Amino acid sequence: MDWKVVFITGAANGIGLDMVRGFCKSGYKVKMIDINQDLLIQRERELKEKGFHVSIDFCDVTDEHSVKEKIESTIDKYGKIDVLVNNAGIQHVALIEDFSTQKFKQLLDVMVTGAFITTKHVFPGMKKNNFGRIINMSSINGLIGFAGKSAYNSAKHGLIGLTKVAALEGANFGITANAICPGYIDTDMVRGQLEDLAKTRNISLHQVLEQIIYPLVPQKRLIPVSEVTQLALYLASEKTSSITGQSMVIDGGYTVQ
Ligand SMILES: NC(=O)c1ccc[n+]([C@@H]2O[C@H](COP(=O)([O-])OP(=O)(O)OC[C@H]3O[C@@H](n4cnc5c(N)ncnc54)[C@H](O)[C@@H]3O)[C@@H](O)[C@H]2O)c1
């Protein structure tokens, strides 16, 4: 078996979808996981029309029974899982005193418990094969605080903790675990948030970028999503076997200042 298999959560949109294309182009067999079934089916059709061969599974990463089943069926279909990308994520912004506790728990459940569940169920196969790459999509919110993002910050910090433990437990089995910490990536989601901000402040998108975002980003640009994909492919490679337990920042200099 000379192909590699990647299991990507939150694969129907944004960064996850770009990774699907990037891993396909690099010769991987790709399993796309997402909670949004309609979008997943639409993406599968679009990708197949463009010559990408992927398989999809509708799954909520917080549902352990379903995750276990999807991991087992992926291994049945392709023989193994070499790379796990924990990318599924959600956002909610409110001040702590206004933050619904249920919402807080939901964000932690998706971004920390979800990543724990997938890791738990891919680990035995990776250990048996003496090879594995776990890539957790954290954020600069996993390294520094942002007002209004108590749940997202807690989850992304927590995901870095999980990454370190997976790195230690995988160390003697050829398994590496690393976190990617992006700043502002040029995705539909981020553009949508910036357009909302423009409406709230009654200014243009250009003004939001120039007056609010770029002063925070030394490179004064949104980062192309393809650069995140390239970093994931690098961490997934057999050649990066000594990079483990790390948080790789890709933020145009945001956290350097
Ligand atoms: N876009 C950015 O600038 C940026 C920056 C830093 C970190 N991130 C992180 O990168 C990841 C991807 O972000 P994006 O911008 O592509 O977001 P996105 O909203 O475009 O995509 C997230 C995907 O996750 C899926 N998802 C949500 N909950 C799920 C669940 N319970 N089970 C399975 N799938 C689920 C969604 O349906 C969606 O397709 C997220 O973890 C996000 O926190 C993004």
XYZ file of C-alpha atoms and ligand atoms in Angstrom:
301
model
C 0.000 0.000 0.000
C 1.987 3.032 -1.183
C -0.683 5.718 -0.823
C -1.322 7.848 2.241
C -4.753 8.456 3.760
C -5.925 11.678 5.412
C -9.045 12.151 7.553
C -10.078 15.832 7.647
C -12.840 17.214 9.896
C -14.697 20.408 9.006
C -13.769 19.617 5.410
C -16.794 21.094 3.612
C -15.667 24.695 3.769
C -12.859 27.235 4.112
C -9.473 25.971 5.296
C -10.598 22.319 5.506
C -11.846 22.367 1.911
C -8.607 23.900 0.639
C -6.700 21.169 2.497
C -8.864 18.550 0.772
C -7.731 19.914 -2.606
C -4.098 20.190 -1.468
C -3.910 16.637 -0.072
C -5.671 15.265 -3.196
C -3.148 17.013 -5.470
C -0.354 15.498 -3.377
C -1.664 11.985 -4.012
C -3.477 11.307 -0.722
C -6.747 9.391 -0.400
C -8.984 11.928 1.339
C -11.904 11.352 3.722
C -13.970 14.519 4.221
C -15.918 14.795 7.488
C -18.441 17.547 8.197
C -21.635 18.200 10.140
C -23.144 20.110 7.201
C -24.488 17.279 5.058
C -25.903 19.414 2.208
C -22.678 21.370 1.803
C -20.637 18.171 2.005
C -22.650 16.591 -0.838
C -22.352 19.789 -2.903
C -18.565 19.910 -2.325
C -18.157 16.244 -3.266
C -19.963 16.917 -6.569
C -17.880 20.042 -7.298
C -14.612 18.264 -6.456
C -15.460 15.206 -8.556
C -16.344 17.468 -11.528
C -12.833 18.912 -11.235
C -11.245 15.448 -11.158
C -10.608 15.186 -7.403
C -11.514 11.803 -5.927
C -12.667 12.061 -2.338
C -15.041 10.226 -0.071
C -17.384 12.013 2.321
C -19.001 11.186 5.652
C -21.572 13.243 7.471
C -20.514 13.299 11.127
C -20.623 15.533 14.195
C -17.164 15.332 15.782
C -18.721 15.495 19.264
C -20.632 12.241 18.661
C -18.165 9.542 19.714
C -20.185 6.633 18.366
C -20.430 8.247 14.923
C -16.746 9.320 14.858
C -15.613 5.782 15.771
C -17.815 4.323 13.028
C -16.450 6.772 10.396
C -12.844 6.062 11.380
C -13.466 2.302 11.185
C -15.172 2.584 7.795
C -12.301 4.734 6.474
C -9.796 2.096 7.592
C -11.986 -0.645 6.020
C -12.049 1.299 2.721
C -8.436 2.504 2.507
C -6.582 0.163 4.890
C -5.339 2.853 7.316
C -5.393 6.488 8.384
C -1.976 8.179 8.203
C -2.963 11.771 8.847
C -5.708 13.219 11.035
C -6.565 16.903 10.603
C -8.768 18.231 13.421
C -10.075 21.323 11.664
C -13.795 21.521 12.583
C -14.491 24.742 14.417
C -17.186 27.220 15.385
C -17.152 30.755 16.764
C -19.273 32.799 19.159
C -18.435 36.265 20.441
C -19.841 37.874 23.615
C -18.533 39.407 26.813
C -18.073 36.862 29.631
C -21.057 38.106 31.636
C -23.289 37.812 28.551
C -21.844 34.499 27.287
C -24.322 31.620 27.439
C -22.795 28.732 29.423
C -24.379 26.290 26.997
C -22.650 28.065 24.088
C -19.343 28.052 25.985
C -19.623 24.270 26.478
C -20.558 23.766 22.808
C -17.412 25.512 21.541
C -15.202 23.453 23.865
C -17.054 20.303 22.879
C -16.497 20.819 19.125
C -12.908 22.072 19.230
C -11.410 20.185 22.209
C -13.577 17.134 22.970
C -14.113 16.536 19.236
C -10.358 16.536 18.596
C -9.831 14.274 21.617
C -12.398 11.759 20.310
C -10.910 11.560 16.804
C -7.380 11.263 18.225
C -8.488 8.538 20.644
C -9.883 6.433 17.814
C -7.105 6.922 15.230
C -4.316 6.314 17.741
C -4.520 2.487 17.922
C -4.203 2.118 14.113
C -1.389 4.681 13.916
C 0.486 2.929 16.746
C 0.077 -0.419 14.998
C 1.444 1.058 11.730
C 4.214 2.903 13.573
C 3.281 6.040 11.656
C 0.904 8.916 12.221
C 0.527 12.646 11.785
C -1.976 14.593 13.873
C -2.572 18.203 12.865
C -4.781 20.309 15.109
C -6.174 23.572 13.799
C -5.706 25.953 16.697
C -5.337 29.715 16.192
C -3.427 32.734 17.440
C -6.410 32.659 19.847
C -4.669 29.611 21.322
C -1.680 31.777 22.252
C -3.033 35.205 23.157
C -6.322 36.505 24.559
C -9.043 38.322 22.622
C -11.856 40.143 24.452
C -15.241 38.597 23.663
C -13.808 35.202 22.764
C -13.691 33.409 26.151
C -14.894 30.090 24.723
C -12.904 30.202 21.462
C -9.724 31.240 23.332
C -10.222 28.514 25.956
C -10.844 25.907 23.268
C -7.875 26.886 21.105
C -5.552 27.000 24.160
C -6.961 23.598 25.207
C -6.292 22.153 21.777
C -2.610 23.082 22.121
C -2.543 21.177 25.438
C -4.093 18.128 23.770
C -1.513 18.426 20.966
C 1.368 18.270 23.470
C -0.039 15.162 25.185
C -0.636 13.414 21.834
C 2.969 14.266 20.880
C 4.277 12.659 24.075
C 2.067 9.552 23.854
C 2.866 9.098 20.159
C 6.594 9.729 20.447
C 7.657 6.071 20.543
C 5.260 5.030 17.770
C 6.290 7.238 14.835
C 3.392 9.583 15.550
C 3.798 13.356 15.577
C 1.192 15.873 16.731
C 1.348 19.573 15.968
C -0.951 22.564 16.116
C -1.331 25.192 13.402
C -2.087 28.670 14.729
C -3.410 30.915 11.953
C -4.132 34.620 12.192
C -6.583 36.198 9.713
C -6.930 33.767 6.811
C -8.666 34.897 3.626
C -11.714 32.628 3.828
C -15.402 33.284 3.116
C -16.027 33.093 6.876
C -13.501 35.819 7.684
C -14.645 38.020 4.760
C -18.249 37.593 5.998
C -17.242 38.648 9.533
C -15.402 41.687 8.177
C -18.396 42.650 6.029
C -20.645 42.398 9.123
C -18.218 44.657 10.967
C -18.302 47.104 8.045
C -22.119 47.239 8.245
C -22.094 47.706 12.045
C -19.594 50.568 11.800
C -21.162 51.969 8.614
C -17.835 51.890 6.769
C -16.586 49.980 3.715
C -14.817 46.600 3.755
C -11.709 48.427 2.518
C -11.915 50.752 5.548
C -12.357 47.801 7.927
C -9.185 46.259 6.541
C -7.166 49.512 6.503
C -8.371 50.933 9.828
C -9.056 47.877 12.020
C -7.330 44.749 10.728
C -4.117 45.842 8.997
C -2.841 47.923 11.951
C -2.739 44.583 13.820
C -0.986 42.663 11.031
C 2.577 43.793 10.151
C 2.320 42.278 6.640
C -0.953 44.214 6.101
C -2.807 41.445 4.299
C -5.120 38.523 4.856
C -3.179 35.267 4.582
C -3.983 33.085 1.534
C -5.621 29.839 2.647
C -3.198 27.918 0.418
C -0.347 28.820 2.801
C -2.133 27.013 5.652
C -2.584 23.985 3.397
C 1.120 24.011 2.511
C 2.004 24.051 6.214
C -0.332 21.101 6.853
C 1.237 19.146 3.972
C 4.686 19.871 5.403
C 3.679 18.618 8.872
C 2.047 15.545 7.304
C 5.210 14.573 5.461
C 7.344 11.564 6.361
C 10.298 13.967 6.306
C 9.119 16.012 9.296
C 9.272 13.167 11.802
C 11.138 15.231 14.426
C 8.709 18.146 14.562
C 6.247 17.304 17.304
C 4.279 19.003 20.067
C 4.750 22.376 18.367
C 2.415 25.284 17.695
C 3.221 26.647 14.239
C 2.110 30.262 13.908
C 1.044 31.566 10.492
C -0.193 35.099 11.105
C 1.727 37.652 8.985
C 3.476 38.837 12.165
C 0.362 39.505 14.284
C 1.749 37.886 17.453
C 5.311 39.141 16.979
C 4.580 42.720 18.077
N -10.406 31.473 8.996
C -9.489 31.935 9.860
O -8.976 33.040 9.717
C -9.031 31.054 11.001
C -8.028 31.529 11.837
C -7.574 30.736 12.874
C -8.099 29.469 13.072
N -9.101 29.031 12.270
C -9.629 27.689 12.530
O -9.543 26.920 11.364
C -10.635 26.000 11.301
C -11.385 26.189 9.990
O -11.842 27.527 9.917
P -12.619 28.101 8.640
O -12.378 29.546 8.595
O -12.309 27.283 7.452
O -14.130 27.866 9.142
P -15.454 27.427 8.329
O -16.607 27.849 9.191
O -15.406 27.919 6.926
O -15.348 25.827 8.315
C -15.534 25.055 9.482
C -16.198 23.748 9.084
O -16.360 22.966 10.289
C -17.627 22.319 10.210
N -18.080 21.954 11.555
C -18.516 22.784 12.539
N -18.887 22.059 13.607
C -18.686 20.751 13.313
C -18.887 19.539 14.020
N -19.408 19.517 15.260
N -18.559 18.369 13.422
C -18.057 18.354 12.153
N -17.849 19.485 11.424
C -18.166 20.667 12.003
C -18.530 23.361 9.548
O -19.713 22.791 9.022
C -17.599 23.942 8.483
O -17.714 23.258 7.249
C -11.464 26.253 12.539
O -11.102 25.357 13.569
C -11.088 27.676 12.908
O -11.281 27.924 14.292
C -9.572 29.786 11.241
